mmCIF file of C-alpha atoms in Angstrom:
data_model
loop_
_atom_site.group_PDB
_atom_site.id
_atom_site.type_symbol
_atom_site.label_atom_id
_atom_site.label_comp_id
_atom_site.label_asym_id
_atom_site.label_seq_id
_atom_site.Cartn_x
_atom_site.Cartn_y
_atom_site.Cartn_z
ATOM 1 C CA MET N 293 -20.172 -17.920 -10.423
ATOM 2 C CA ILE N 294 -18.316 -16.655 -7.187
ATOM 3 C CA THR N 295 -20.549 -15.315 -4.634
ATOM 4 C CA PHE N 296 -18.820 -13.875 -1.522
ATOM 5 C CA LEU N 297 -19.370 -12.410 2.074
ATOM 6 C CA ALA N 298 -19.332 -8.911 3.431
ATOM 7 C CA PHE N 299 -17.083 -8.229 6.297
ATOM 8 C CA ILE N 300 -19.097 -5.788 8.646
ATOM 9 C CA GLY N 301 -17.173 -3.369 10.628
ATOM 10 C CA GLN N 302 -14.567 -0.903 10.419
ATOM 11 C CA PRO N 303 -11.470 -0.387 10.846
ATOM 12 C CA LYS N 304 -10.660 -3.789 10.566
ATOM 13 C CA PHE N 305 -8.107 -5.775 12.761
ATOM 14 C CA ILE N 306 -5.653 -7.547 10.734
ATOM 15 C CA PHE N 307 -3.564 -8.796 13.841
ATOM 16 C CA GLN N 308 -5.258 -10.108 16.537
ATOM 17 C CA PRO N 309 -5.658 -7.303 19.159
ATOM 18 C CA HIS N 310 -3.663 -6.919 22.450
ATOM 19 C CA LEU N 311 -3.959 -5.155 25.616
ATOM 20 C CA HIS N 312 -2.374 -0.929 24.683
ATOM 21 C CA ILE N 313 -0.450 -0.636 27.987
ATOM 22 C CA PRO N 314 1.333 2.635 26.867
ATOM 23 C CA TRP N 315 4.356 2.520 29.584
ATOM 24 C CA LEU N 316 4.313 -0.710 28.569
ATOM 25 C CA THR N 317 4.554 -0.651 24.923
ATOM 26 C CA ASN N 318 8.356 -1.446 22.862
ATOM 27 C CA VAL N 319 8.279 -1.175 19.710
ATOM 28 C CA ARG N 320 11.955 -1.074 17.591
ATOM 29 C CA HIS N 321 13.093 -2.009 14.293
ATOM 30 C CA VAL N 322 15.220 -4.525 13.659
ATOM 31 C CA ARG N 323 17.082 -3.432 11.217
ATOM 32 C CA PRO N 324 19.420 -0.139 11.598
ATOM 33 C CA LEU N 325 17.471 2.804 9.435
ATOM 34 C CA GLU N 326 20.938 5.058 8.447
ATOM 35 C CA CYS N 327 20.000 8.506 7.346
ATOM 36 C CA ILE N 328 21.405 11.343 6.400
ATOM 37 C CA SER N 329 21.181 14.960 6.530
ATOM 38 C CA ASP N 330 20.145 16.850 2.749
ATOM 39 C CA ALA N 331 21.562 20.215 1.824
ATOM 40 C CA ASP N 332 18.797 21.698 0.914
ATOM 41 C CA GLN N 333 16.310 20.228 3.420
ATOM 42 C CA PRO N 334 18.411 19.961 6.336
ATOM 43 C CA GLY N 335 15.489 18.666 8.441
ATOM 44 C CA TRP N 336 14.078 16.288 6.288
ATOM 45 C CA PRO N 337 16.739 13.398 5.876
ATOM 46 C CA ARG N 338 17.282 10.847 3.350
ATOM 47 C CA ALA N 339 17.701 7.248 4.250
ATOM 48 C CA VAL N 340 20.863 5.734 2.997
ATOM 49 C CA GLN N 341 19.890 3.085 0.622
ATOM 50 C CA LEU N 342 22.599 0.229 -1.139
ATOM 51 C CA ALA N 343 21.970 0.067 -5.039
ATOM 52 C CA ASP N 344 20.098 -3.044 -6.087
ATOM 53 C CA LYS N 345 21.353 -2.705 -10.155
ATOM 54 C CA SER N 346 20.041 -6.007 -10.531
ATOM 55 C CA LEU N 347 16.144 -4.329 -10.451
ATOM 56 C CA LEU N 348 15.113 -2.124 -12.480
ATOM 57 C CA ASP N 349 11.934 0.497 -10.990
ATOM 58 C CA ASP N 350 9.863 -0.516 -13.565
ATOM 59 C CA HIS N 351 9.415 -3.278 -11.556
ATOM 60 C CA LEU N 352 6.315 -3.338 -8.562
ATOM 61 C CA THR N 353 6.500 -5.648 -5.867
ATOM 62 C CA ILE N 354 2.912 -6.515 -3.902
ATOM 63 C CA VAL N 355 2.485 -5.995 0.397
ATOM 64 C CA ILE N 356 0.042 -8.115 2.044
ATOM 65 C CA VAL N 357 0.305 -7.429 6.136
ATOM 66 C CA THR N 358 -1.857 -10.236 7.026
ATOM 67 C CA ALA N 359 -2.515 -12.711 10.112
ATOM 68 C CA ARG N 360 -4.431 -15.987 10.826
ATOM 69 C CA PRO N 361 -7.913 -15.086 11.275
ATOM 70 C CA ASP N 362 -7.498 -13.569 7.333
ATOM 71 C CA PHE N 363 -6.002 -16.527 5.592
ATOM 72 C CA LYS N 364 -8.959 -17.546 4.554
ATOM 73 C CA ARG N 365 -9.496 -14.835 2.262
ATOM 74 C CA ILE N 366 -6.025 -15.102 0.918
ATOM 75 C CA PRO N 367 -6.810 -17.816 -1.703
ATOM 76 C CA LEU N 368 -9.141 -15.342 -3.599
ATOM 77 C CA SER N 369 -6.774 -12.722 -3.662
ATOM 78 C CA LEU N 370 -4.005 -14.364 -5.406
ATOM 79 C CA ALA N 371 -6.345 -16.480 -7.109
ATOM 80 C CA SER N 372 -7.730 -12.625 -8.434
ATOM 81 C CA LEU N 373 -3.994 -11.359 -8.942
ATOM 82 C CA VAL N 374 -2.525 -14.914 -11.062
ATOM 83 C CA CYS N 375 -5.917 -14.352 -13.355
ATOM 84 C CA HIS N 376 -5.815 -10.319 -13.495
ATOM 85 C CA LEU N 377 -1.914 -9.127 -12.512
ATOM 86 C CA ASP N 378 0.697 -8.824 -15.775
ATOM 87 C CA TYR N 379 3.301 -10.863 -14.238
ATOM 88 C CA ARG N 380 6.703 -10.243 -16.440
ATOM 89 C CA LYS N 381 7.024 -6.711 -14.094
ATOM 90 C CA LEU N 382 6.222 -8.155 -11.015
ATOM 91 C CA SER N 383 9.420 -8.197 -8.541
ATOM 92 C CA GLU N 384 8.030 -10.736 -5.723
ATOM 93 C CA VAL N 385 4.679 -10.742 -3.415
ATOM 94 C CA ILE N 386 5.485 -10.893 -0.408
ATOM 95 C CA LEU N 387 2.760 -11.325 2.818
ATOM 96 C CA LEU N 388 3.756 -9.882 5.857
ATOM 97 C CA VAL N 389 2.787 -12.185 8.626
ATOM 98 C CA PRO N 390 3.115 -12.475 12.253
ATOM 99 C CA ARG N 391 5.871 -15.152 13.117
ATOM 100 C CA ARG N 392 3.738 -17.901 14.944
ATOM 101 C CA HIS N 393 1.484 -18.065 11.860
ATOM 102 C CA VAL N 394 3.879 -18.338 9.328
ATOM 103 C CA SER N 395 3.413 -22.076 9.674
ATOM 104 C CA TYR N 396 -0.531 -22.284 8.289
ATOM 105 C CA LEU N 397 0.795 -20.758 5.490
ATOM 106 C CA GLU N 398 3.588 -22.842 4.243
ATOM 107 C CA PRO N 399 1.990 -26.257 3.298
ATOM 108 C CA PHE N 400 0.557 -23.938 0.341
ATOM 109 C CA LEU N 401 2.797 -20.649 -0.257
ATOM 110 C CA ALA N 402 6.475 -22.297 0.528
ATOM 111 C CA GLY N 403 8.864 -25.444 -0.483
ATOM 112 C CA GLN N 404 7.951 -27.213 -3.914
ATOM 113 C CA ALA N 405 4.377 -24.803 -3.832
ATOM 114 C CA VAL N 406 5.724 -22.372 -4.876
ATOM 115 C CA ASN N 407 6.517 -23.600 -8.232
ATOM 116 C CA HIS N 408 2.377 -23.118 -8.702
ATOM 117 C CA TRP N 409 2.489 -19.338 -8.642
ATOM 118 C CA PRO N 410 3.819 -17.193 -11.982
ATOM 119 C CA TRP N 411 5.724 -14.860 -9.453
ATOM 120 C CA PRO N 412 8.232 -15.758 -7.155
ATOM 121 C CA ILE N 413 6.318 -15.072 -3.195
ATOM 122 C CA SER N 414 7.653 -15.385 0.569
ATOM 123 C CA ILE N 415 6.230 -15.656 3.847
ATOM 124 C CA MET N 416 7.765 -13.004 6.135
ATOM 125 C CA PRO N 417 8.369 -13.114 9.699
ATOM 126 C CA ASP N 418 6.541 -9.573 10.711
ATOM 127 C CA ASP N 419 9.615 -9.786 13.059
ATOM 128 C CA ILE N 420 12.717 -9.554 11.028
ATOM 129 C CA VAL N 421 10.793 -5.740 10.392
ATOM 130 C CA LEU N 422 9.770 -4.533 13.672
ATOM 131 C CA LYS N 423 9.256 -5.613 17.449
ATOM 132 C CA HIS N 424 6.341 -5.356 19.471
ATOM 133 C CA SER N 425 4.786 -5.670 22.431
ATOM 134 C CA HIS N 426 1.813 -4.372 24.218
ATOM 135 C CA THR N 427 0.783 -1.814 20.861
ATOM 136 C CA HIS N 428 -2.415 -1.566 19.035
ATOM 137 C CA SER N 429 -2.765 -3.660 15.987
ATOM 138 C CA TYR N 430 -4.498 -1.216 13.937
ATOM 139 C CA ARG N 431 -1.230 1.229 14.482
ATOM 140 C CA LEU N 432 1.101 -1.059 14.150
ATOM 141 C CA GLN N 433 -0.400 -3.141 10.722
ATOM 142 C CA MET N 434 0.392 1.128 9.966
ATOM 143 C CA MET N 435 3.152 0.904 10.862
ATOM 144 C CA PHE N 436 4.735 -2.390 9.459
ATOM 145 C CA LYS N 437 3.464 -0.530 5.862
ATOM 146 C CA LEU N 438 6.250 2.191 6.065
ATOM 147 C CA VAL N 439 9.079 0.077 7.391
ATOM 148 C CA ILE N 440 8.455 -2.734 4.984
ATOM 149 C CA ALA N 441 10.406 -0.407 2.797
ATOM 150 C CA GLN N 442 13.902 -1.053 4.723
ATOM 151 C CA ILE N 443 13.727 -4.729 3.028
ATOM 152 C CA ILE N 444 11.422 -4.638 -0.596
ATOM 153 C CA LYS N 445 14.344 -4.677 -3.625
ATOM 154 C CA THR N 446 12.185 -2.788 -5.799
ATOM 155 C CA GLU N 447 11.556 1.125 -5.665
ATOM 156 C CA PHE N 448 7.951 0.876 -5.807
ATOM 157 C CA TYR N 449 5.299 -1.168 -3.608
ATOM 158 C CA MET N 450 1.981 -2.192 -4.154
ATOM 159 C CA ILE N 451 -0.082 -2.511 -0.113
ATOM 160 C CA LEU N 452 -2.978 -5.014 -0.888
ATOM 161 C CA ASP N 453 -4.744 -6.383 2.029
ATOM 162 C CA SER N 454 -6.216 -9.471 2.105
ATOM 163 C CA ASP N 455 -9.786 -8.455 0.660
ATOM 164 C CA CYS N 456 -8.874 -6.776 -1.915
ATOM 165 C CA ILE N 457 -10.212 -8.451 -5.451
ATOM 166 C CA ALA N 458 -9.048 -7.484 -8.549
ATOM 167 C CA LEU N 459 -11.615 -7.813 -11.233
ATOM 168 C CA TRP N 460 -9.827 -6.753 -14.328
ATOM 169 C CA PRO N 461 -6.750 -7.004 -15.828
ATOM 170 C CA ILE N 462 -3.749 -5.420 -14.541
ATOM 171 C CA HIS N 463 -0.336 -4.670 -15.880
ATOM 172 C CA VAL N 464 2.560 -2.521 -14.518
ATOM 173 C CA GLU N 465 2.491 -0.317 -17.750
ATOM 174 C CA GLN N 466 -0.899 1.660 -16.291
ATOM 175 C CA LEU N 467 0.698 1.141 -12.223
ATOM 176 C CA LEU N 468 4.283 2.675 -13.382
ATOM 177 C CA LEU N 469 4.206 5.654 -15.814
ATOM 178 C CA LYS N 470 8.125 6.179 -17.699
ATOM 179 C CA GLN N 471 9.411 9.723 -16.940
ATOM 180 C CA GLN N 472 12.169 11.844 -18.473
ATOM 181 C CA VAL N 473 14.702 12.649 -15.794
ATOM 182 C CA SER N 474 16.784 16.117 -16.325
ATOM 183 C CA THR N 475 20.425 15.561 -14.907
ATOM 184 C CA SER N 476 19.213 17.662 -11.991
ATOM 185 C CA LYS N 477 17.292 14.874 -10.831
ATOM 186 C CA MET N 478 19.445 11.960 -12.028
ATOM 187 C CA LYS N 479 22.097 13.766 -8.802
ATOM 188 C CA HIS N 480 18.943 13.241 -6.647
ATOM 189 C CA ASN N 481 18.180 9.863 -7.580
ATOM 190 C CA THR N 482 15.108 10.312 -9.213
ATOM 191 C CA PRO N 483 13.281 6.833 -10.161
ATOM 192 C CA SER N 484 12.433 6.889 -14.347
ATOM 193 C CA TYR N 485 8.915 5.893 -13.563
ATOM 194 C CA ARG N 486 6.478 7.264 -11.763
ATOM 195 C CA ALA N 487 3.828 5.058 -10.098
ATOM 196 C CA LEU N 488 -0.597 5.940 -10.328
ATOM 197 C CA TYR N 489 -2.265 7.056 -6.939
ATOM 198 C CA GLN N 490 -5.447 7.563 -6.452
ATOM 199 C CA LEU N 491 -7.008 10.760 -5.626
ATOM 200 C CA GLU N 492 -8.418 11.538 -2.901
ATOM 201 C CA GLU N 493 -10.664 15.331 -0.842
ATOM 202 C CA ARG N 494 -8.746 16.054 2.151
ATOM 203 C CA SER N 495 -12.330 16.007 3.619
ATOM 204 C CA ASP N 496 -12.818 12.058 3.374
ATOM 205 C CA HIS N 497 -10.244 12.249 6.309
ATOM 206 C CA ALA N 498 -10.310 15.381 7.342
ATOM 207 C CA GLU N 499 -9.317 13.984 11.266
ATOM 208 C CA TRP N 500 -6.365 12.389 10.053
ATOM 209 C CA TRP N 501 -4.081 15.629 8.805
ATOM 210 C CA PRO N 502 -3.912 17.615 12.040
ATOM 211 C CA GLU N 503 -2.336 14.440 13.843
ATOM 212 C CA SER N 504 -0.134 13.496 10.598
ATOM 213 C CA GLU N 505 0.945 17.367 10.566
ATOM 214 C CA GLN N 506 1.184 17.615 14.592
ATOM 215 C CA VAL N 507 3.685 14.630 14.309
ATOM 216 C CA LEU N 508 5.505 15.415 12.108
ATOM 217 C CA GLN N 509 6.213 19.327 13.254
ATOM 218 C CA ILE N 510 4.698 20.670 10.488
ATOM 219 C CA GLU N 511 2.884 23.702 10.659
ATOM 220 C CA PRO N 512 -0.908 23.567 9.018
ATOM 221 C CA ASN N 513 -1.472 24.936 5.833
ATOM 222 C CA THR N 514 1.950 25.081 5.079
ATOM 223 C CA CYS N 515 3.142 21.977 3.475
ATOM 224 C CA ILE N 516 -0.782 21.019 2.409
ATOM 225 C CA THR N 517 -3.714 23.353 2.218
ATOM 226 C CA ASN N 518 -6.365 22.351 5.075
ATOM 227 C CA ASN N 519 -9.197 23.592 2.244
ATOM 228 C CA PRO N 520 -11.201 20.821 2.805
ATOM 229 C CA SER N 521 -11.760 19.986 -0.566
ATOM 230 C CA ALA N 522 -7.890 19.893 -1.878
ATOM 231 C CA LYS N 523 -6.910 16.976 -3.644
ATOM 232 C CA THR N 524 -4.724 14.173 -1.481
ATOM 233 C CA ILE N 525 -3.583 10.852 -1.578
ATOM 234 C CA GLY N 526 -5.773 7.753 -0.928
ATOM 235 C CA VAL N 527 -5.394 4.846 1.343
ATOM 236 C CA THR N 528 -5.346 0.958 0.715
ATOM 237 C CA PRO N 529 -5.378 -0.689 -2.393
ATOM 238 C CA ALA N 530 -1.874 2.156 -3.098
ATOM 239 C CA ILE N 531 1.581 2.048 -4.400
ATOM 240 C CA LEU N 532 4.426 3.575 -2.201
ATOM 241 C CA SER N 533 7.502 4.827 -3.158
ATOM 242 C CA LYS N 534 10.854 2.725 -0.991
ATOM 243 C CA SER N 535 12.456 6.567 -0.700
ATOM 244 C CA ILE N 536 9.228 8.396 -0.132
ATOM 245 C CA ALA N 537 8.370 6.116 3.407
ATOM 246 C CA LEU N 538 11.971 6.225 4.522
ATOM 247 C CA ARG N 539 12.143 9.898 4.570
ATOM 248 C CA ALA N 540 9.198 9.982 6.411
ATOM 249 C CA LEU N 541 10.919 7.750 8.905
ATOM 250 C CA CYS N 542 14.266 9.234 8.837
ATOM 251 C CA ARG N 543 11.698 12.769 9.688
ATOM 252 C CA LEU N 544 10.658 10.815 12.592
ATOM 253 C CA GLN N 545 13.995 10.106 13.914
ATOM 254 C CA THR N 546 15.504 12.776 14.110
ATOM 255 C CA LEU N 547 12.784 14.322 15.720
ATOM 256 C CA TYR N 548 12.542 11.683 18.396
ATOM 257 C CA GLY N 549 15.268 9.337 18.318
ATOM 258 C CA ASP N 550 16.071 6.199 16.770
ATOM 259 C CA ARG N 551 14.927 4.389 19.788
ATOM 260 C CA SER N 552 11.753 6.435 21.199
ATOM 261 C CA PHE N 553 10.043 7.636 16.865
ATOM 262 C CA LEU N 554 8.809 4.412 16.726
ATOM 263 C CA ASN N 555 7.207 4.567 20.508
ATOM 264 C CA VAL N 556 6.152 7.892 19.777
ATOM 265 C CA LEU N 557 3.695 6.451 16.843
ATOM 266 C CA ALA N 558 2.027 3.702 19.062
ATOM 267 C CA ASN N 559 1.304 6.145 22.137
ATOM 268 C CA TRP N 560 0.731 9.123 20.021
ATOM 269 C CA ALA N 561 -2.864 10.972 20.823
ATOM 270 C CA LEU N 562 -4.714 7.619 22.235
ATOM 271 C CA TRP N 563 -7.644 9.738 24.362
ATOM 272 C CA ARG N 564 -8.366 11.339 20.788
ATOM 273 C CA THR N 565 -8.689 8.034 18.871
ATOM 274 C CA PRO N 566 -12.420 7.321 19.729
ATOM 275 C CA PHE N 567 -13.023 10.497 17.915
ATOM 276 C CA GLY N 568 -11.410 9.622 14.611
ATOM 277 C CA ARG N 569 -8.224 11.086 14.845
ATOM 278 C CA MET N 570 -5.148 9.754 14.072
ATOM 279 C CA TRP N 571 -2.186 10.007 12.028
ATOM 280 C CA THR N 572 -2.121 7.192 9.885
ATOM 281 C CA GLU N 573 0.692 5.700 7.323
ATOM 282 C CA TYR N 574 -0.458 7.528 4.012
ATOM 283 C CA THR N 575 -1.162 11.290 5.697
ATOM 284 C CA LEU N 576 2.705 10.381 7.107
ATOM 285 C CA TYR N 577 4.039 9.404 3.614
ATOM 286 C CA TYR N 578 1.920 11.885 1.215
ATOM 287 C CA LEU N 579 2.939 15.126 4.036
ATOM 288 C CA THR N 580 6.830 14.101 3.811
ATOM 289 C CA ALA N 581 6.336 14.013 -0.024
ATOM 290 C CA LEU N 582 4.323 17.163 -0.322
ATOM 291 C CA CYS N 583 6.801 18.839 2.251
ATOM 292 C CA THR N 584 10.134 17.783 0.511
ATOM 293 C CA GLY N 585 8.543 18.644 -3.152
ATOM 294 C CA ILE N 586 8.910 15.339 -4.400
ATOM 295 C CA PHE N 587 5.873 14.524 -4.435
ATOM 296 C CA ASN N 588 5.680 14.801 -8.866
ATOM 297 C CA SER N 589 8.906 13.184 -9.276
ATOM 298 C CA TYR N 590 7.539 10.134 -7.909
ATOM 299 C CA HIS N 591 3.843 9.474 -8.596
ATOM 300 C CA PHE N 592 1.564 10.952 -10.707
ATOM 301 C CA HIS N 593 -2.326 10.779 -11.461
ATOM 302 C CA ARG N 594 -4.469 9.139 -14.180
ATOM 303 C CA ALA N 595 -6.169 12.756 -14.703
ATOM 304 C CA ASN N 596 -2.961 14.257 -15.307
ATOM 305 C CA THR N 597 -2.139 12.378 -18.575
ATOM 306 C CA SER N 598 -3.469 11.159 -21.835
ATOM 307 C CA SER N 599 -0.819 8.632 -22.673
ATOM 308 C CA ILE N 600 -2.703 5.636 -21.002
ATOM 309 C CA PRO N 601 -6.016 5.279 -20.069
ATOM 310 C CA ALA N 602 -7.760 5.372 -17.516
ATOM 311 C CA LEU N 603 -7.289 2.749 -14.450
ATOM 312 C CA ASN N 604 -9.436 3.174 -11.031
ATOM 313 C CA LEU N 605 -7.467 1.495 -7.812
ATOM 314 C CA TYR N 606 -10.413 1.767 -6.194
ATOM 315 C CA GLY N 607 -13.773 -0.736 -6.307
ATOM 316 C CA LEU N 608 -17.490 -1.864 -4.664
ATOM 317 C CA SER N 609 -16.684 -1.488 -1.066
ATOM 318 C CA VAL N 610 -18.717 -3.513 1.478
ATOM 319 C CA TRP N 611 -18.374 -2.028 5.040
ATOM 320 C CA TRP N 612 -21.872 -2.123 6.210
ATOM 321 C CA PRO N 613 -24.873 -5.449 6.043
ATOM 322 C CA THR N 614 -26.827 -2.040 3.939
ATOM 323 C CA ASP N 615 -24.419 -1.735 1.747
ATOM 324 C CA TRP N 616 -24.296 -6.094 0.232
ATOM 325 C CA ASN N 617 -27.314 -5.604 -1.326
ATOM 326 C CA SER N 618 -28.796 -7.206 -4.777
ATOM 327 C CA PHE N 619 -27.644 -3.904 -6.443
ATOM 328 C CA SER N 620 -23.904 -4.080 -5.397
ATOM 329 C CA ARG N 621 -24.198 -8.413 -5.746
ATOM 330 C CA ASP N 622 -25.152 -7.636 -9.662
ATOM 331 C CA GLN N 623 -22.640 -5.087 -10.160
ATOM 332 C CA LEU N 624 -20.076 -7.354 -8.593
ATOM 333 C CA LEU N 625 -20.486 -10.200 -10.749
ATOM 334 C CA LYS N 626 -21.183 -8.698 -13.594
ATOM 335 C CA SER N 627 -17.467 -6.510 -12.828
ATOM 336 C CA ALA N 628 -16.039 -9.494 -12.344
ATOM 337 C CA ASN N 629 -17.406 -12.188 -15.711
ATOM 338 C CA ALA N 630 -16.764 -8.459 -18.036
ATOM 339 C CA GLY N 631 -12.779 -8.676 -16.148
ATOM 340 C CA LEU N 632 -12.846 -12.344 -17.142
ATOM 341 C CA ARG N 633 -13.906 -12.225 -20.300
ATOM 342 C CA TRP N 634 -11.516 -9.309 -21.364
ATOM 343 C CA ARG N 635 -8.373 -10.722 -19.818
ATOM 344 C CA GLN N 636 -9.251 -14.420 -21.817
ATOM 345 C CA LYS N 637 -9.120 -12.297 -24.942
ATOM 346 C CA GLU N 638 -6.229 -10.781 -24.487
ATOM 347 C CA ILE N 639 -4.786 -14.468 -23.604
ATOM 348 C CA ASP N 640 -6.296 -16.328 -27.162
ATOM 349 C CA ASN N 641 -5.938 -12.970 -29.169
ATOM 350 C CA ASN N 642 -2.620 -11.578 -28.179
ATOM 351 C CA ASN N 643 -0.885 -14.311 -26.695
ATOM 352 C CA GLY N 644 -1.348 -13.058 -22.872
ATOM 353 C CA ALA N 645 0.222 -9.514 -23.842
ATOM 354 C CA PRO N 646 -1.956 -6.373 -22.433
ATOM 355 C CA ILE N 647 -4.795 -5.028 -25.057
ATOM 356 C CA ILE N 648 -5.666 -1.821 -22.961
ATOM 357 C CA ASP N 649 -8.879 -0.625 -23.639
ATOM 358 C CA SER N 650 -8.738 2.915 -24.364
ATOM 359 C CA SER N 651 -12.864 3.750 -25.677
ATOM 360 C CA GLY N 652 -13.503 4.585 -22.235
ATOM 361 C CA TYR N 653 -16.412 2.154 -22.306
ATOM 362 C CA HIS N 654 -14.665 0.356 -19.797
ATOM 363 C CA LEU N 655 -13.424 1.255 -16.158
ATOM 364 C CA PRO N 656 -10.937 -1.223 -15.294
ATOM 365 C CA GLN N 657 -10.516 -1.739 -11.321
ATOM 366 C CA ILE N 658 -8.136 -2.667 -9.648
ATOM 367 C CA ALA N 659 -9.754 -4.385 -6.319
ATOM 368 C CA ILE N 660 -12.613 -4.353 -4.533
ATOM 369 C CA PRO N 661 -12.129 -3.649 -1.714
ATOM 370 C CA LYS N 662 -13.918 -5.952 2.268
ATOM 371 C CA LEU N 663 -15.595 -8.209 0.002
ATOM 372 C CA TYR N 664 -14.531 -11.845 0.975
ATOM 373 C CA PRO N 665 -15.307 -15.328 -0.290
ATOM 374 C CA LEU N 666 -17.853 -17.499 1.136
ATOM 375 C CA LEU N 667 -16.593 -20.837 2.861
#
């Protein structure tokens, strides 16, 4: 039996809070972001990418943005991935960590310790991606989730937090769906696979969308309807496309300049933040994909296909003390035990290969955000 402790508070600041002083804020990307104009959409340039033929686009990279206060939660998260995540098409697990915190993880996840994991795992200092000072922690976290695309070697990468726990067997076949790519799409480097996304209504985070539209300089109700019930992309855990994430950054770079666009994100409308209004990584990403007309070439939702059974990227979430009651604990334990039994069935009867249930009785849940091991 596994016991969990609920984290209280929202949003969660992964990095140690620093005093945000707008006139001293300095955020800059380390690796050059080279963008080229798109003849069909000159206002939305594409990133120049070096083709890496060593990996197929049916592989997935896992990215966990974390820091020392969250390190005590990482063992359970990684253990759940070892137990449930099909390793055969997993390219790498990356832990993006402040440089001063790297030494705390290295004894457990570097050197000889890497041999204990079924997939390559790396501890990456965050300053090889961004240099930053006097920057709001939560905004910095969101920037990292887009800028990390510069070093990802696969087309798709899954963003997890340290408190996302897998409860059911996860197979890449359920996350990445093969598609037929026409000759015209091949010219635009459309991938052979599409990534699963979780649906949310615009009203779930209504305050985020106007801010992101303003940052991207998009007229409201153009690329995406402002209907509150409109279906949009969800939040962490989420699978992002390297191409779309970089295209969002290229748009911002074009609008605000190479040396300024990250500072614009850092300082954007700070006075509105207490009212819940701010841009987010996922709204910038989704708006970019819709405005360029490429979202459906890179993503699918389980409601749109019958070729794979339903998979839920979300699970039980605990935000407040009132969420952590006997009913939610019973739900969690029941799901965890059922998931372990299902995984054991795969190991015993199918040599570890997927046994994907299509009866509709089981609804695999990929993660239980905001649940913490009791230490």
